[in-house]
Coordinates of C-alpha atoms in Angstrom, one line a residue:
M289 CA 37.0 196.9 101.6
D290 CA 40.2 196.2 99.7
F291 CA 41.6 199.5 101.1
L292 CA 40.9 198.3 104.7
N293 CA 42.4 194.9 104.0
A294 CA 45.5 196.6 102.7
L295 CA 45.7 198.8 105.8
V296 CA 45.2 195.8 108.1
L297 CA 47.9 193.8 106.2
L298 CA 50.3 196.7 106.5
G299 CA 49.6 197.1 110.2
N300 CA 50.0 193.4 111.0
F301 CA 53.2 192.8 109.1
V302 CA 54.9 196.2 109.1
L303 CA 53.6 198.9 111.5
I304 CA 53.0 197.0 114.7
P305 CA 56.3 194.9 114.4
A306 CA 58.2 198.0 113.5
V307 CA 56.8 200.0 116.5
S308 CA 57.6 197.1 118.8
Y309 CA 61.1 196.6 117.5
G310 CA 61.7 200.4 117.5
S311 CA 60.7 200.5 121.1
Q312 CA 63.3 198.0 122.0
L313 CA 65.9 199.8 119.9
A314 CA 64.9 203.1 121.5
L315 CA 65.8 201.9 125.0
G316 CA 69.1 200.6 123.8
A317 CA 69.9 203.8 121.9
L318 CA 69.1 205.9 124.9
G319 CA 71.7 204.0 126.9
I320 CA 74.3 204.6 124.2
T321 CA 73.3 208.3 124.1
L322 CA 73.7 208.7 127.9
V323 CA 77.1 207.1 127.9
Y324 CA 78.3 209.2 125.0
G325 CA 76.8 212.4 126.3
I326 CA 78.0 212.1 129.9
L327 CA 81.0 209.9 129.8
R328 CA 82.2 211.0 126.4
F329 CA 82.9 207.7 124.7
S330 CA 81.0 205.2 122.5
H331 CA 80.3 202.1 124.6
F332 CA 80.9 199.2 122.2
A333 CA 80.1 196.6 125.0
H334 CA 76.5 197.9 125.0
G335 CA 75.0 195.0 123.1
D336 CA 76.8 192.3 125.1
V337 CA 75.9 194.0 128.4
M338 CA 72.3 193.8 127.2
A339 CA 72.8 190.1 126.6
F340 CA 74.3 189.7 130.1
G341 CA 71.4 191.5 131.7
T342 CA 68.9 189.4 129.8
M343 CA 70.7 186.2 130.8
A344 CA 70.3 187.2 134.4
V345 CA 66.6 187.7 133.9
I346 CA 66.3 184.4 132.1
L347 CA 68.1 182.5 134.9
C348 CA 65.9 184.1 137.5
T349 CA 62.8 183.4 135.4
W350 CA 63.7 179.7 135.1
W351 CA 64.1 179.6 138.9
L352 CA 60.7 181.2 139.4
Q353 CA 59.1 178.8 136.9
S354 CA 60.6 175.8 138.7
L355 CA 58.9 177.1 141.9
G356 CA 55.6 177.3 140.0
V357 CA 55.4 181.1 140.1
S358 CA 53.2 182.5 137.4
I359 CA 51.5 185.8 136.6
D360 CA 49.6 184.5 133.6
P361 CA 48.7 185.9 131.1
L362 CA 51.9 188.1 131.6
P363 CA 55.3 186.5 131.3
T364 CA 57.1 185.5 134.5
A365 CA 60.2 187.4 133.2
L366 CA 58.6 190.7 134.3
L367 CA 59.0 189.5 138.0
A368 CA 62.6 188.7 137.3
L369 CA 63.4 192.1 135.7
P370 CA 64.4 193.8 139.0
V371 CA 67.0 191.0 139.7
G372 CA 68.4 191.3 136.2
I373 CA 68.7 195.1 136.6
V374 CA 70.6 194.7 139.9
V375 CA 73.0 192.1 138.4
T376 CA 73.6 194.3 135.3
A377 CA 74.1 197.4 137.5
L378 CA 76.7 195.5 139.6
L379 CA 78.5 194.4 136.4
L380 CA 78.6 198.0 134.9
L381 CA 79.7 199.6 138.2
G382 CA 82.4 196.9 138.6
V383 CA 83.6 197.4 135.0
D384 CA 83.6 201.2 135.5
R385 CA 85.6 201.0 138.7
S386 CA 88.1 198.5 137.3
V387 CA 88.5 199.8 133.8
Y388 CA 86.9 203.1 132.8
R389 CA 87.7 205.1 136.0
F390 CA 91.4 204.8 135.2
Y391 CA 91.0 206.4 131.8
R392 CA 88.8 209.2 133.2
K393 CA 91.5 210.0 135.8
V394 CA 94.3 210.2 133.1
R395 CA 91.9 212.0 130.7
A396 CA 92.6 209.5 128.0
A397 CA 91.5 210.2 124.5
P398 CA 87.9 208.9 123.7
I399 CA 89.3 206.4 121.1
V400 CA 91.4 204.8 123.9
V401 CA 88.3 204.3 126.0
V402 CA 86.4 202.9 123.0
M403 CA 89.2 200.3 122.6
A404 CA 88.9 199.4 126.2
S405 CA 85.2 199.0 125.8
L406 CA 85.9 196.5 123.0
G407 CA 87.9 194.5 125.4
V408 CA 85.0 194.6 127.9
M409 CA 82.7 193.5 125.1
F410 CA 84.7 190.3 124.4
V411 CA 85.0 189.5 128.1
V412 CA 81.2 190.0 128.8
N413 CA 80.3 188.1 125.6
G414 CA 82.4 185.1 126.6
L415 CA 81.0 185.1 130.1
T416 CA 77.5 185.1 128.8
R417 CA 78.1 182.3 126.5
L418 CA 80.0 180.3 129.2
V419 CA 77.0 180.6 131.6
I420 CA 74.0 180.2 129.3
G421 CA 75.5 178.8 126.1
P422 CA 75.5 180.2 122.5
D423 CA 72.1 178.7 121.4
D424 CA 68.6 180.1 121.4
Q425 CA 66.9 180.1 124.8
N426 CA 63.2 180.3 125.3
F427 CA 62.0 181.8 128.6
A428 CA 58.6 183.3 127.5
D429 CA 55.5 181.9 129.2
G430 CA 51.9 183.2 129.8
A431 CA 49.5 183.9 127.0
R432 CA 51.0 184.5 123.6
F433 CA 48.3 186.6 121.9
L434 CA 46.1 189.4 123.2
F435 CA 43.9 188.5 120.2
T436 CA 44.7 186.4 117.2
V437 CA 44.3 187.1 113.4
R438 CA 41.3 184.7 113.4
D439 CA 39.6 186.6 116.2
F440 CA 40.1 189.8 114.3
R441 CA 38.7 188.3 111.1
D442 CA 35.7 186.9 112.9
A443 CA 35.0 190.2 114.5
T444 CA 35.4 192.4 111.4
G445 CA 34.6 190.1 108.5
L446 CA 37.7 191.3 106.6
A447 CA 39.8 188.9 104.6
E448 CA 43.0 190.1 106.3
G449 CA 43.5 189.8 110.1
L450 CA 45.4 191.7 112.7
G451 CA 47.0 189.8 115.6
I452 CA 48.6 191.5 118.7
R453 CA 51.0 189.5 120.8
W454 CA 51.3 190.1 124.5
S455 CA 55.0 190.7 124.1
Q456 CA 54.3 193.5 121.6
L457 CA 51.8 195.2 123.9
I458 CA 54.1 194.9 126.9
T459 CA 57.1 196.2 124.9
I460 CA 55.3 199.3 123.7
S461 CA 53.7 200.0 127.2
V462 CA 56.9 199.4 129.2
T463 CA 58.9 201.6 126.7
L464 CA 56.4 204.5 127.1
V465 CA 56.7 204.2 130.9
V466 CA 60.5 203.9 131.0
V467 CA 61.1 206.7 128.5
G468 CA 58.6 209.0 130.2
A469 CA 60.2 208.3 133.6
L470 CA 63.7 208.9 132.2
F471 CA 62.8 212.3 130.6
W472 CA 61.0 213.3 133.8
F473 CA 64.1 212.4 135.8
L474 CA 66.5 214.2 133.5
N475 CA 64.4 217.4 133.4
R476 CA 62.7 217.6 136.8
T477 CA 65.0 216.1 139.4
R478 CA 68.1 217.7 140.9
T479 CA 70.3 214.7 140.0
G480 CA 69.0 214.7 136.4
K481 CA 69.7 218.4 136.0
S482 CA 73.2 217.7 137.4
M483 CA 73.7 215.1 134.7
R484 CA 72.6 217.4 132.0
A485 CA 74.9 220.2 133.2
F486 CA 77.8 217.7 133.4
S487 CA 77.0 216.7 129.8
D488 CA 76.8 220.3 128.5
N489 CA 80.0 221.6 130.2
E490 CA 82.0 219.3 132.4
D491 CA 84.4 221.9 133.8
L492 CA 81.6 224.4 134.6
A493 CA 79.7 221.6 136.3
L494 CA 82.7 220.8 138.5
L495 CA 83.1 224.4 139.4
S496 CA 79.4 224.4 140.4
G497 CA 80.0 221.7 143.0
I498 CA 78.6 218.7 141.1
N499 CA 80.2 215.4 142.2
P500 CA 81.4 213.7 139.0
E501 CA 81.6 210.2 140.5
R502 CA 78.0 210.5 141.6
V503 CA 77.0 211.5 138.1
V504 CA 78.9 208.6 136.6
T505 CA 77.3 206.1 139.1
V506 CA 73.8 207.3 138.3
T507 CA 74.5 207.1 134.6
W508 CA 75.5 203.5 134.8
L509 CA 72.5 202.7 137.0
I510 CA 70.2 204.2 134.4
V511 CA 72.0 202.4 131.6
A512 CA 71.6 199.1 133.5
V513 CA 67.8 199.7 133.7
L514 CA 67.6 200.5 130.0
V515 CA 69.7 197.6 128.6
T516 CA 68.1 195.0 130.8
V517 CA 64.6 196.1 130.0
A518 CA 65.4 196.4 126.3
G519 CA 67.1 193.0 126.2
T520 CA 64.3 191.2 128.1
L521 CA 61.6 192.8 125.9
Y522 CA 63.5 191.8 122.7
G523 CA 64.0 188.2 124.1
L524 CA 60.3 187.9 124.9
D525 CA 59.2 189.3 121.5
K526 CA 61.7 187.2 119.5
S527 CA 64.2 184.9 121.3
F528 CA 67.4 185.1 123.2
K529 CA 70.7 184.3 121.6
P530 CA 73.9 186.1 122.7
F531 CA 75.2 186.7 119.2
T532 CA 71.9 188.4 118.2
Y533 CA 72.4 191.0 120.9
F534 CA 75.9 191.7 119.5
Q535 CA 74.3 192.3 116.1
L536 CA 71.8 194.7 117.7
L537 CA 74.8 197.0 118.5
L538 CA 74.7 198.3 114.9
P539 CA 71.0 199.4 114.7
M540 CA 71.2 200.8 118.2
F541 CA 74.2 202.9 117.3
A542 CA 72.6 203.8 114.0
A543 CA 69.5 205.0 115.9
A544 CA 71.6 207.1 118.3
I545 CA 73.7 208.7 115.6
L546 CA 70.7 209.2 113.2
G547 CA 68.8 211.1 116.0
G548 CA 71.9 213.1 117.0
L549 CA 74.4 211.4 119.3
G550 CA 74.0 212.8 122.8
N551 CA 70.4 213.8 122.2
P552 CA 68.0 211.5 124.1
L553 CA 64.9 212.6 122.2
G554 CA 66.7 212.1 118.9
A555 CA 67.7 208.6 120.0
V556 CA 64.1 207.6 120.4
A557 CA 63.1 209.1 117.1
G558 CA 66.1 207.5 115.3
A559 CA 65.2 204.1 116.7
Y560 CA 61.7 204.2 115.2
V561 CA 63.1 205.4 111.8
I562 CA 65.6 202.5 111.8
A563 CA 63.0 200.0 112.8
L564 CA 60.5 201.2 110.1
S565 CA 63.2 201.2 107.5
E566 CA 64.4 197.7 108.4
V567 CA 61.0 196.2 108.5
G568 CA 59.7 198.1 105.5
V569 CA 62.6 197.4 103.2
T570 CA 62.6 193.7 103.9
Y571 CA 58.8 193.2 103.6
A572 CA 57.3 191.7 100.5
F573 CA 54.6 194.3 99.4
R574 CA 53.0 192.2 96.6
K575 CA 49.8 191.4 98.4
F576 CA 49.5 194.9 99.7
F577 CA 49.5 196.3 96.2
E578 CA 47.2 193.6 94.9
Y579 CA 44.5 195.1 97.2
L580 CA 45.1 198.6 96.0
L581 CA 45.8 198.2 92.2
P582 CA 43.5 197.0 89.4
E583 CA 44.1 193.5 88.2
S584 CA 45.9 194.7 85.1
L585 CA 48.5 196.5 87.2
E586 CA 49.1 193.9 89.9
P587 CA 52.8 193.2 90.4
H588 CA 54.2 189.8 89.4
G589 CA 57.3 189.8 91.8
L590 CA 57.4 189.9 95.5
M591 CA 58.0 193.6 95.7
Q592 CA 60.6 193.0 98.3
L593 CA 63.8 195.2 98.1
L594 CA 65.9 193.1 100.4
S595 CA 65.7 189.7 102.0
T596 CA 65.2 189.6 105.8
D597 CA 68.7 188.1 106.0
Y598 CA 70.1 191.6 105.1
K599 CA 67.9 193.7 107.4
F600 CA 71.0 194.9 109.4
A601 CA 72.4 196.2 106.1
V602 CA 69.6 198.9 106.2
S603 CA 71.0 200.2 109.5
F604 CA 74.5 200.3 108.1
V605 CA 73.5 202.2 105.0
L606 CA 71.5 204.7 107.0
L607 CA 74.4 205.1 109.4
V608 CA 76.9 205.7 106.5
L609 CA 74.5 208.3 104.9
V610 CA 74.1 210.2 108.1
L611 CA 77.8 210.2 108.8
L612 CA 78.5 211.5 105.3
F613 CA 75.8 214.2 104.9
R614 CA 74.7 215.1 108.4
P615 CA 77.2 214.0 111.1
T616 CA 75.2 215.8 113.9
G617 CA 72.1 213.7 113.1
L618 CA 68.6 214.6 112.1
F619 CA 68.2 216.4 115.5
K620 CA 70.9 218.7 116.9
G621 CA 73.5 216.5 118.5
Q622 CA 77.3 216.4 118.9
S623 CA 79.3 215.8 115.8
V624 CA 80.9 212.3 115.7

């Protein structure tokens, strides 16, 4: 019984939150990987574009809520997602046409485009804060829990309980659908194969008659879907604050580099490794070991390696270690 309680405790506070958080990071890391693999630069504005897309979803959600629209027990934000995706796509295509296209034409060095993306980051960040403000914004509605800890305890008779929030279930389900659809698109459709060919060898792809501007446009459209869905799911699961999305840039890049920058499958795997590491290192395991160890060996401290305030430091450490010892990532990717 104590073993089951330990497993439930671990699942409730580590495994399920990590899988949910990892799913959100996976979508963001996939966007970074696509931009790097196809457009050949690291998009530092990624986190703030995510915040902008989520802001568009929030504004549309508030409007729908004011009209009394509801899909309870699901959050109304799911209805607003298509609007947010369209707004984000327009932003990314506009930025590409006004900023990044010039650097592609002159074949600027990647570091130059990275610096340009930093400028885009500051502009988009400022625009987001100007429109919605810098504070936390709550836009989640509908039922909060699929089942609560108390429901689980009553049903099983265990001392520990397991609670599943609707936001966690939606996050994992939507991520499976979006990632599955993306891999099908890249591997089965003509456009997806063109994007892969352009990523592998740009000059050979051009000789084969592939339209580079069409590839670039489709890439930004896919990135718009990924960042808006990821940002909205993160906001529903936790909360929306523009600066938080800027901070997410580090774990998303860490996930993409850990899995092998330019490797979509590696980005997904890297995201879950980062999430499990962040949640695991910052969780206090004292109660977990109290269930497993005899009373004489029970720990006296919290058994917590780092405070939750330093969870992003875990991503930084993993990122540094990967760059030092395996620059191509755990999976085969491009050297950074």
